[in-house]
Short mmCIF file of C-alpha atoms in Angstrom, two decimals:
data_model
loop_
_atom_site.label_atom_id
_atom_site.label_comp_id
_atom_site.label_asym_id
_atom_site.label_seq_id
_atom_site.Cartn_x
_atom_site.Cartn_y
_atom_site.Cartn_z
CA MET Z 1 -6.48 -16.16 -19.34
CA PHE Z 2 -7.70 -13.71 -21.96
CA ARG Z 3 -9.83 -16.38 -23.77
CA ILE Z 4 -11.26 -17.35 -20.44
CA GLY Z 5 -11.60 -13.78 -19.41
CA PHE Z 6 -13.51 -12.72 -22.55
CA GLU Z 7 -15.88 -15.72 -22.08
CA LEU Z 8 -16.60 -14.73 -18.52
CA VAL Z 9 -17.27 -11.10 -19.27
CA LYS Z 10 -20.01 -11.72 -21.85
CA PRO Z 11 -23.23 -9.67 -20.97
CA LYS Z 12 -25.12 -12.81 -19.91
CA HIS Z 13 -22.49 -13.53 -17.29
CA LEU Z 14 -21.80 -9.94 -16.30
CA PHE Z 15 -25.46 -9.22 -15.42
CA PRO Z 16 -26.57 -12.45 -13.85
CA LYS Z 17 -30.00 -13.43 -12.66
CA SER Z 18 -30.82 -15.25 -9.50
CA SER Z 19 -31.72 -18.95 -9.49
CA PHE Z 20 -34.22 -18.22 -6.65
CA ILE Z 21 -37.67 -16.83 -7.08
CA GLY Z 22 -37.43 -13.36 -5.59
CA GLY Z 23 -33.69 -13.37 -5.41
CA ASN Z 24 -32.90 -10.87 -8.18
CA PRO Z 25 -32.98 -7.82 -5.87
CA ILE Z 26 -30.33 -9.50 -3.73
CA ILE Z 27 -27.90 -10.19 -6.53
CA LYS Z 28 -28.53 -6.74 -8.09
CA ALA Z 29 -27.72 -5.10 -4.71
CA LEU Z 30 -24.52 -7.03 -4.30
CA TRP Z 31 -23.58 -6.28 -7.93
CA GLY Z 32 -24.22 -2.54 -7.34
CA LEU Z 33 -22.23 -2.51 -4.15
CA ILE Z 34 -19.09 -3.82 -5.86
CA PHE Z 35 -19.44 -1.88 -9.10
CA PHE Z 36 -20.12 1.44 -7.40
CA THR Z 37 -17.36 1.06 -4.79
CA VAL Z 38 -14.77 0.37 -7.51
CA PHE Z 39 -15.87 2.76 -10.18
CA SER Z 40 -17.41 5.74 -8.36
CA GLY Z 41 -13.96 7.17 -7.87
CA ALA Z 42 -13.59 7.44 -11.70
CA LEU Z 43 -16.56 9.80 -11.78
CA ARG Z 44 -15.05 11.90 -8.96
CA LYS Z 45 -11.71 12.43 -10.43
CA TRP Z 46 -12.20 12.27 -14.21
CA VAL Z 47 -15.75 13.60 -14.65
CA PHE Z 48 -16.94 15.89 -11.82
CA GLY Z 49 -13.65 16.59 -9.91
CA ALA Z 50 -13.83 18.43 -6.57
CA GLY Z 51 -17.05 20.00 -5.69
CA ALA Z 52 -20.56 19.32 -4.57
CA ILE Z 53 -21.30 16.49 -7.06
CA GLY Z 54 -18.11 14.69 -6.17
CA ASN Z 55 -18.95 15.08 -2.45
CA ALA Z 56 -22.51 13.69 -3.10
CA ILE Z 57 -20.99 10.73 -4.80
CA PHE Z 58 -18.83 9.95 -1.81
CA LEU Z 59 -21.72 10.49 0.51
CA PHE Z 60 -23.65 7.86 -1.48
CA GLN Z 61 -20.59 5.52 -0.89
CA LEU Z 62 -21.14 5.95 2.79
CA LEU Z 63 -24.81 5.23 2.44
CA ILE Z 64 -24.63 2.22 0.09
CA PRO Z 65 -23.94 -0.42 2.84
CA LEU Z 66 -27.11 0.75 4.61
CA LEU Z 67 -29.12 0.65 1.45
CA LEU Z 68 -27.82 -2.87 0.67
CA PHE Z 69 -28.81 -4.02 4.10
CA LEU Z 70 -32.31 -2.56 3.80
CA VAL Z 71 -32.78 -4.18 0.23
CA ILE Z 72 -31.65 -7.63 1.50
CA ARG Z 73 -33.32 -7.37 4.97
CA ARG Z 74 -36.76 -6.58 3.36
CA ASN Z 75 -36.38 -9.26 0.77
CA PRO Z 76 -39.01 -12.00 1.15
CA MET Z 77 -36.28 -14.71 1.15
CA PRO Z 78 -36.30 -16.10 4.65
CA SER Z 79 -33.57 -15.26 7.25
CA LEU Z 80 -31.82 -18.46 8.33
CA LYS Z 81 -30.10 -16.86 11.37
CA LYS Z 82 -31.12 -14.36 14.01
CA VAL Z 83 -29.27 -11.10 14.52
CA PRO Z 84 -26.38 -11.54 16.96
CA ASN Z 85 -27.31 -10.31 20.50
CA ILE Z 86 -24.24 -8.03 20.51
CA TRP Z 87 -25.59 -6.04 17.57
CA PRO Z 88 -28.39 -3.97 19.32
CA ILE Z 89 -25.98 -3.35 22.25
CA TYR Z 90 -23.28 -2.00 19.78
CA LEU Z 91 -25.76 0.06 17.94
CA PHE Z 92 -27.16 1.64 21.05
CA TYR Z 93 -23.72 2.55 22.27
CA LEU Z 94 -22.86 4.12 18.98
CA VAL Z 95 -26.03 6.34 19.08
CA VAL Z 96 -25.09 7.45 22.62
CA ILE Z 97 -21.51 8.53 21.73
CA ALA Z 98 -22.75 10.10 18.53
CA LEU Z 99 -24.61 12.46 20.85
CA ASN Z 100 -21.59 13.12 22.96
CA PRO Z 101 -21.62 16.93 23.87
CA MET Z 102 -17.83 17.08 23.44
CA ASN Z 103 -18.34 16.42 19.68
CA GLN Z 104 -18.08 19.44 17.32
CA SER Z 105 -21.54 18.86 15.86
CA ILE Z 106 -24.36 16.44 15.39
CA PHE Z 107 -23.25 15.92 11.77
CA HIS Z 108 -19.98 14.38 13.01
CA GLY Z 109 -22.08 11.90 14.91
CA ILE Z 110 -24.16 11.02 11.85
CA PHE Z 111 -21.09 10.48 9.70
CA GLY Z 112 -19.68 8.46 12.56
CA LEU Z 113 -22.71 6.20 12.66
CA LEU Z 114 -22.32 5.60 8.87
CA LEU Z 115 -18.55 4.82 9.14
CA HIS Z 116 -18.83 2.57 12.25
CA THR Z 117 -21.84 0.49 10.96
CA GLY Z 118 -21.21 0.28 7.20
CA TYR Z 119 -19.12 -2.87 6.92
CA TRP Z 120 -21.07 -4.51 9.85
CA LEU Z 121 -24.38 -3.92 7.98
CA ILE Z 122 -23.02 -5.72 4.89
CA TRP Z 123 -21.77 -8.63 7.11
CA LEU Z 124 -25.00 -8.70 9.02
CA ALA Z 125 -27.01 -9.09 5.78
CA TYR Z 126 -24.77 -11.96 4.82
CA ILE Z 127 -25.17 -13.69 8.14
CA GLN Z 128 -28.94 -13.53 7.95
CA LYS Z 129 -29.43 -14.32 4.26
CA GLY Z 130 -26.10 -15.64 3.00
CA SER Z 131 -27.61 -18.80 1.57
CA TRP Z 132 -29.47 -16.68 -1.06
CA MET Z 133 -26.45 -14.53 -1.90
CA GLU Z 134 -25.11 -16.17 -5.10
CA LEU Z 135 -21.71 -14.57 -4.96
CA GLU Z 136 -20.37 -17.13 -7.47
CA LYS Z 137 -22.38 -15.32 -10.12
CA LEU Z 138 -20.28 -12.16 -9.52
CA VAL Z 139 -17.04 -13.89 -10.57
CA PRO Z 140 -17.36 -12.48 -14.14
CA LEU Z 141 -17.75 -8.96 -12.74
CA LEU Z 142 -14.63 -9.53 -10.53
CA VAL Z 143 -12.62 -10.76 -13.47
CA LEU Z 144 -13.65 -7.63 -15.55
CA ILE Z 145 -12.69 -5.40 -12.68
CA LEU Z 146 -9.30 -7.19 -12.32
CA LEU Z 147 -8.61 -6.74 -16.07
CA VAL Z 148 -9.78 -3.03 -16.07
CA GLU Z 149 -7.77 -2.12 -13.00
CA PHE Z 150 -4.65 -4.01 -14.15
CA PHE Z 151 -4.59 -2.36 -17.64
CA LEU Z 152 -5.40 1.05 -16.31
CA GLY Z 153 -2.85 0.68 -13.66
CA SER Z 154 -0.20 -0.29 -16.24
CA PHE Z 155 -0.78 2.88 -18.15
CA GLN Z 156 -0.82 5.03 -14.95
CA TYR Z 157 2.51 3.45 -13.77
CA ALA Z 158 4.19 4.66 -16.92
CA LEU Z 159 2.76 8.19 -16.99
CA PRO Z 160 3.83 11.26 -14.98
CA GLY Z 161 1.86 12.47 -11.93
CA THR Z 162 0.51 15.44 -13.82
CA HIS Z 163 -1.33 13.36 -16.44
CA ILE Z 164 -5.12 13.31 -16.12
CA LEU Z 165 -5.09 9.54 -15.46
CA ASN Z 166 -2.87 10.14 -12.35
CA GLN Z 167 -4.50 13.21 -10.93
CA TYR Z 168 -6.57 12.87 -7.74
CA ALA Z 169 -10.23 13.84 -7.43
CA SER Z 170 -9.07 17.21 -6.00
CA GLY Z 171 -7.25 17.84 -9.29
CA VAL Z 172 -3.95 17.70 -7.52
CA GLU Z 173 -1.19 15.69 -9.23
CA ASN Z 174 -0.09 12.28 -7.95
CA ASN Z 175 3.23 12.89 -6.39
CA THR Z 176 3.50 9.60 -4.51
CA ILE Z 177 6.52 7.73 -5.94
CA VAL Z 178 7.76 4.15 -5.71
CA GLY Z 179 11.21 3.95 -7.14
CA ASP Z 180 11.09 5.71 -10.57
CA ALA Z 181 7.29 5.35 -11.10
CA ILE Z 182 4.08 6.79 -9.78
CA ARG Z 183 2.12 4.73 -7.28
CA VAL Z 184 -1.04 3.58 -9.00
CA SER Z 185 -4.53 4.58 -7.88
CA GLY Z 186 -6.65 2.88 -10.54
CA THR Z 187 -10.18 4.03 -10.87
CA PHE Z 188 -10.18 5.19 -7.30
CA SER Z 189 -10.10 8.84 -6.25
CA TYR Z 190 -6.96 8.30 -4.18
CA LEU Z 191 -4.35 5.59 -3.69
CA GLY Z 192 -6.07 4.05 -0.58
CA GLY Z 193 -8.91 2.52 -2.51
CA TYR Z 194 -6.71 0.75 -5.11
CA GLN Z 195 -4.34 -0.88 -2.56
CA VAL Z 196 -7.16 -2.27 -0.47
CA LEU Z 197 -8.95 -3.72 -3.47
CA VAL Z 198 -5.96 -6.04 -4.19
CA PRO Z 199 -6.78 -8.61 -1.37
CA VAL Z 200 -10.14 -9.06 -2.99
CA PHE Z 201 -8.37 -10.81 -5.95
CA ALA Z 202 -6.51 -13.06 -3.50
CA CYS Z 203 -9.95 -14.04 -2.06
CA LEU Z 204 -11.16 -14.51 -5.59
CA ALA Z 205 -8.29 -16.97 -6.26
CA TRP Z 206 -9.21 -18.69 -2.95
CA PHE Z 207 -12.81 -19.01 -4.07
CA LEU Z 208 -11.69 -20.35 -7.49
CA ILE Z 209 -9.52 -22.98 -5.82
CA LEU Z 210 -12.40 -24.05 -3.65
CA ARG Z 211 -14.54 -24.27 -6.89
CA LYS Z 212 -11.81 -26.34 -8.72
CA SER Z 213 -11.71 -23.77 -11.54
CA SER Z 214 -9.25 -23.75 -14.42
CA ALA Z 215 -5.64 -23.61 -13.19
CA ASN Z 216 -4.95 -21.12 -15.91
CA LEU Z 217 -7.61 -18.75 -14.56
CA ILE Z 218 -6.47 -19.30 -10.89
CA PHE Z 219 -2.83 -18.50 -11.74
CA SER Z 220 -3.81 -15.45 -13.98
CA VAL Z 221 -5.74 -14.00 -11.14
CA MET Z 222 -2.86 -14.51 -8.77
CA ILE Z 223 -0.15 -12.98 -11.01
CA LEU Z 224 -2.23 -9.98 -12.13
CA GLY Z 225 -3.31 -9.34 -8.56
CA LEU Z 226 0.34 -9.49 -7.38
CA LEU Z 227 1.44 -7.10 -10.06
CA MET Z 228 -1.29 -4.70 -9.04
CA ALA Z 229 0.06 -4.91 -5.52
CA PHE Z 230 3.53 -4.13 -6.66
CA MET Z 231 2.32 -1.15 -8.71
CA SER Z 232 0.46 0.21 -5.72
CA GLY Z 233 3.80 0.56 -3.96
CA SER Z 234 2.08 -0.66 -0.76
CA ARG Z 235 3.87 -3.17 1.43
CA GLY Z 236 0.66 -3.89 3.18
CA ALA Z 237 -1.14 -4.73 -0.16
CA VAL Z 238 1.77 -7.01 -1.23
CA GLY Z 239 2.12 -8.67 2.24
CA PHE Z 240 -1.63 -9.19 2.74
CA PHE Z 241 -1.97 -10.58 -0.84
CA ILE Z 242 0.76 -13.11 -0.27
CA LEU Z 243 -0.68 -14.08 3.22
CA TYR Z 244 -4.12 -14.51 1.81
CA LEU Z 245 -2.78 -16.81 -0.97
CA LEU Z 246 -0.67 -18.85 1.53
CA THR Z 247 -3.64 -19.26 3.87
CA ALA Z 248 -5.76 -20.26 0.84
CA PHE Z 249 -3.25 -22.94 -0.21
CA LEU Z 250 -3.01 -24.25 3.34
CA LEU Z 251 -6.80 -24.44 3.91
CA THR Z 252 -7.78 -25.87 0.52
CA GLY Z 253 -5.27 -28.79 0.43
CA TYR Z 254 -3.43 -27.12 -2.43
CA PHE Z 255 -0.02 -27.86 -1.04
CA GLY Z 256 1.73 -30.82 -2.55
CA GLY Z 257 0.87 -32.32 -5.94
CA LYS Z 258 -1.82 -29.71 -6.83
CA LEU Z 259 0.39 -26.79 -5.95
CA ILE Z 260 3.24 -28.34 -8.02
CA LYS Z 261 0.90 -28.83 -10.91
CA LEU Z 262 -0.23 -25.15 -10.67
CA ALA Z 263 3.41 -23.94 -10.42
CA ILE Z 264 4.33 -25.87 -13.61
CA GLN Z 265 1.30 -24.49 -15.50
CA GLY Z 266 1.95 -21.07 -14.10
CA THR Z 267 5.67 -21.26 -15.15
CA LEU Z 268 4.60 -22.14 -18.78
CA ILE Z 269 2.13 -19.25 -18.90
CA MET Z 270 4.62 -16.79 -17.53
CA SER Z 271 7.36 -17.96 -19.96
CA VAL Z 272 4.96 -17.46 -22.95
CA LEU Z 273 3.95 -14.00 -21.58
CA LEU Z 274 7.56 -12.93 -20.95
CA TYR Z 275 8.78 -14.13 -24.31
CA PHE Z 276 6.00 -12.75 -26.58
CA LEU Z 277 5.04 -9.63 -24.58
CA PRO Z 278 8.30 -7.68 -23.76
CA SER Z 279 6.24 -4.84 -22.31
CA PHE Z 280 4.74 -7.31 -19.74
CA SER Z 281 8.27 -8.45 -18.88
CA ALA Z 282 9.38 -4.92 -18.40
CA LEU Z 283 6.41 -4.10 -16.22
CA LEU Z 284 6.99 -7.12 -14.00
CA THR Z 285 10.72 -6.34 -13.57
CA ARG Z 286 10.08 -2.61 -13.00
CA SER Z 287 7.28 -2.93 -10.56
CA TYR Z 288 9.17 -5.56 -8.53
CA GLU Z 289 12.43 -3.62 -8.39
CA ASN Z 290 10.67 -0.37 -7.42
CA PHE Z 291 8.79 -2.18 -4.63
CA ILE Z 292 11.92 -3.79 -3.32
CA TYR Z 293 13.67 -0.44 -3.30
CA ARG Z 294 10.94 1.11 -1.22
CA VAL Z 295 10.96 -1.75 1.26
CA GLU Z 296 14.76 -1.43 1.63
CA ASN Z 297 14.79 2.30 2.02
CA SER Z 298 11.97 2.84 4.57
CA ASP Z 299 11.14 1.72 8.07
CA GLU Z 300 7.64 3.31 7.96
CA LEU Z 301 5.92 -0.07 8.19
CA ASP Z 302 7.70 -1.02 11.39
CA GLN Z 303 6.86 2.39 12.85
CA ARG Z 304 3.15 2.14 11.97
CA ILE Z 305 2.79 -1.38 13.55
CA ALA Z 306 4.69 -0.36 16.68
CA GLY Z 307 3.16 2.99 16.75
CA GLY Z 308 -0.37 1.65 16.57
CA LEU Z 309 0.16 -0.67 19.62
CA ALA Z 310 1.95 2.07 21.52
CA GLU Z 311 -0.91 4.53 20.93
CA ILE Z 312 -3.26 2.05 22.58
CA ILE Z 313 -1.02 0.99 25.46
CA HIS Z 314 0.01 4.52 26.23
CA PHE Z 315 -3.16 6.31 25.21
CA LYS Z 316 -2.55 9.96 25.63
CA GLY Z 317 -6.18 11.19 25.50
CA ASN Z 318 -7.97 12.65 28.51
CA TYR Z 319 -11.13 10.69 27.85
CA PRO Z 320 -10.17 7.04 27.54
CA VAL Z 321 -13.43 5.50 28.79
CA PHE Z 322 -16.13 6.95 26.55
CA GLY Z 323 -14.18 9.17 24.09
CA VAL Z 324 -14.90 12.59 22.71
CA GLY Z 325 -17.62 11.71 20.23
CA LEU Z 326 -18.36 9.43 17.26
CA GLY Z 327 -17.03 10.73 13.99
CA ALA Z 328 -14.89 13.31 15.77
CA THR Z 329 -11.80 12.22 13.76
CA TYR Z 330 -13.48 11.99 10.39
CA GLN Z 331 -11.73 14.31 7.96
CA GLY Z 332 -14.71 14.87 5.83
CA ALA Z 333 -16.90 16.05 8.73
CA ASN Z 334 -13.94 18.13 10.03
CA ALA Z 335 -13.55 19.83 6.77
CA LEU Z 336 -17.14 20.82 6.58
CA PHE Z 337 -18.09 21.63 10.18
CA GLY Z 338 -14.72 22.14 11.97
CA THR Z 339 -12.71 19.93 14.44
CA SER Z 340 -13.59 19.43 18.08
CA ARG Z 341 -11.14 21.16 20.37
CA PHE Z 342 -10.90 17.86 22.29
CA VAL Z 343 -9.47 16.23 19.10
CA GLN Z 344 -7.13 19.07 18.59
CA GLU Z 345 -5.98 18.76 22.20
CA TYR Z 346 -5.13 15.07 21.52
CA GLY Z 347 -2.78 16.02 18.63
CA GLY Z 348 -1.90 13.69 15.71
CA TYR Z 349 -3.25 10.32 15.17
CA GLU Z 350 -2.90 7.62 12.47
CA SER Z 351 -3.70 4.15 13.64
CA GLU Z 352 -7.26 3.02 13.47
CA PRO Z 353 -7.36 1.56 17.18
CA ALA Z 354 -6.20 4.92 18.55
CA ARG Z 355 -8.92 6.73 16.57
CA ILE Z 356 -11.57 4.29 17.84
CA VAL Z 357 -10.52 4.87 21.46
CA LEU Z 358 -10.39 8.65 20.77
CA GLU Z 359 -13.91 8.75 19.42
CA GLY Z 360 -15.64 6.07 21.66
CA GLY Z 361 -13.19 5.23 24.36
CA PHE Z 362 -12.03 1.80 25.34
CA VAL Z 363 -15.64 0.76 25.72
CA LEU Z 364 -15.99 1.03 21.92
CA TYR Z 365 -12.67 -0.58 21.32
CA PHE Z 366 -13.57 -3.73 23.32
CA LEU Z 367 -17.03 -3.76 21.74
CA ASN Z 368 -15.41 -3.93 18.40
CA PHE Z 369 -13.30 -6.85 19.63
CA ILE Z 370 -16.47 -8.72 20.70
CA MET Z 371 -18.28 -7.85 17.53
CA ILE Z 372 -15.51 -9.31 15.29
CA ILE Z 373 -15.31 -12.49 17.28
CA ILE Z 374 -19.08 -13.07 17.20
CA PHE Z 375 -19.49 -12.08 13.55
CA LEU Z 376 -16.66 -14.51 12.60
CA LYS Z 377 -18.35 -17.15 14.68
CA TYR Z 378 -21.62 -16.64 12.85
CA THR Z 379 -19.74 -16.92 9.53
CA GLU Z 380 -19.84 -20.62 10.11
CA ASN Z 381 -18.50 -22.06 6.93
CA LEU Z 382 -15.01 -20.62 7.31
CA PRO Z 383 -12.36 -22.95 8.90
CA ARG Z 384 -11.12 -21.82 12.33
CA LEU Z 385 -7.71 -20.93 11.01
CA ALA Z 386 -9.34 -18.75 8.27
CA LYS Z 387 -11.29 -16.97 11.01
CA PHE Z 388 -8.15 -16.38 13.01
CA PHE Z 389 -6.42 -14.98 9.77
CA PHE Z 390 -9.24 -12.60 9.12
CA LEU Z 391 -9.15 -11.50 12.78
CA VAL Z 392 -5.47 -10.61 12.42
CA VAL Z 393 -6.16 -8.72 9.15
CA TYR Z 394 -8.90 -6.77 10.93
CA TYR Z 395 -6.53 -5.49 13.59
CA ASN Z 396 -3.93 -4.49 11.03
CA SER Z 397 -6.18 -2.56 8.70
CA MET Z 398 -8.16 0.72 8.36
CA VAL Z 399 -11.50 -1.08 8.10
CA THR Z 400 -13.59 1.49 9.85
CA PHE Z 401 -12.13 4.77 8.53
CA ASN Z 402 -11.35 3.64 4.94
CA VAL Z 403 -14.76 2.96 3.63
CA TYR Z 404 -13.36 1.04 0.56
CA GLN Z 405 -11.42 -1.21 2.86
CA GLY Z 406 -14.47 -1.87 4.95
CA VAL Z 407 -16.48 -3.08 1.88
CA PHE Z 408 -13.63 -5.07 0.45
CA TYR Z 409 -12.68 -6.77 3.67
CA VAL Z 410 -16.24 -7.97 4.45
CA PHE Z 411 -16.79 -8.89 0.79
CA GLY Z 412 -13.65 -11.05 0.71
CA ILE Z 413 -14.81 -12.94 3.85
CA MET Z 414 -18.28 -13.43 2.24
CA LEU Z 415 -16.68 -14.74 -1.02
CA VAL Z 416 -14.50 -17.19 0.71
CA ASP Z 417 -17.23 -18.32 3.05
CA ARG Z 418 -19.48 -18.80 0.03
CA GLY Z 419 -16.83 -20.98 -1.56
CA TYR Z 420 -16.66 -23.31 1.50
CA TYR Z 421 -20.53 -23.35 1.58
CA LEU Z 422 -20.77 -24.48 -2.03
CA LYS Z 423 -18.02 -27.03 -1.43
CA LYS Z 424 -20.04 -28.43 1.52
CA MET Z 425 -23.23 -28.47 -0.57
CA ASP Z 426 -21.37 -30.39 -3.34
CA LYS Z 427 -20.22 -33.00 -0.78
CA GLU Z 428 -23.66 -33.31 0.68
CA GLY Z 429 -25.13 -33.76 -2.82
CA LYS Z 430 -22.72 -36.50 -3.60
CA LYS Z 431 -23.41 -38.23 -0.34
CA SER Z 432 -27.19 -38.15 -1.02
CA GLN Z 433 -26.72 -39.50 -4.51
CA ILE Z 434 -24.71 -42.39 -2.97
CA LEU Z 435 -27.37 -43.19 -0.45
CA ILE Z 436 -30.04 -43.16 -3.15
CA SER Z 437 -28.08 -45.44 -5.41
CA THR Z 438 -27.56 -47.87 -2.62
#
């Protein structure tokens, strides 16, 4: 893995150039999206800390999907698909509820627009110009991020919450525990960013399988990603990572002989690592045992799933049709400009569906449902079962209100879809060669 990893992360691979004339701005915009989303938190918690500069960095994180969309949309490379008809309807409704007089301020509405459009804008750019988005050239960057986050996480896992590596952006110590260790947050300002990054590496493994990459690389990505999930202490991260991989194996024909071959090679790699690197063995054992302890001693996950559905079925708000205003539940806006009395009247909220209904009513909730169905339909290289899987993930994630998860969720879909697109191009190329030769 490390030999392959070092080869991939050479500068010529880390900073790729487009194969298309005029395509460099696109690949640079995608590179910037991923790099900034992963490493901006490091600036916030280890360089600038809490304050105006840290807030400005996070504001840029909210803006970066819009900036990426504008860069790609204005690129001279032709759009191969039209904007889905639902998009202007959705955008119009967002503007209307951003101006809802029940909202605390216009700034809540502006933040709400950024939150509710961010991940859709990235996806929309891909739908229109996905053929020119050479995501395969970002694999070296993703491998580098995997290595950095894994090794940093390993250090954090062994350190106390008061250590500078474990402190949050606010300067507060990390007191989130899993078993006898600190839950890892990586380069992110808080834990939430790290645990939603993990499924991206499952998508990376899925992509590598589609591209018939080295089995050593595929297995290494899977095992390091799984260890990261364990160190995060998040059952969602572990569960989704495993489900992503199972879906990948099912939809790439990797069950059977290929999977057995990968398992044999993986077992050999693991045996060597466990024998020659006792610290790796200890980390694997400790992270797994701590994770299992948390699963066995908490029913929080069941409560979240059941509670999220219950909040929708038995919505307790007084404005279920149009809601109380876009961005009304956004903590950042509430901290700066206050909280609407209508949100305070509602009481506590946790699940994303309930927050969507609270902000924009059931109209917004069902518009989101239509949006995800249509956008998955327009992502035409994905198999139907993969689309259904991503639909299930969408309704069990904080895609809207966790800006990191919004970026990573859509990027994962784009990466997998690109893998199927390249696979299709390879087959069509072989078919054309056969026709020419005959």
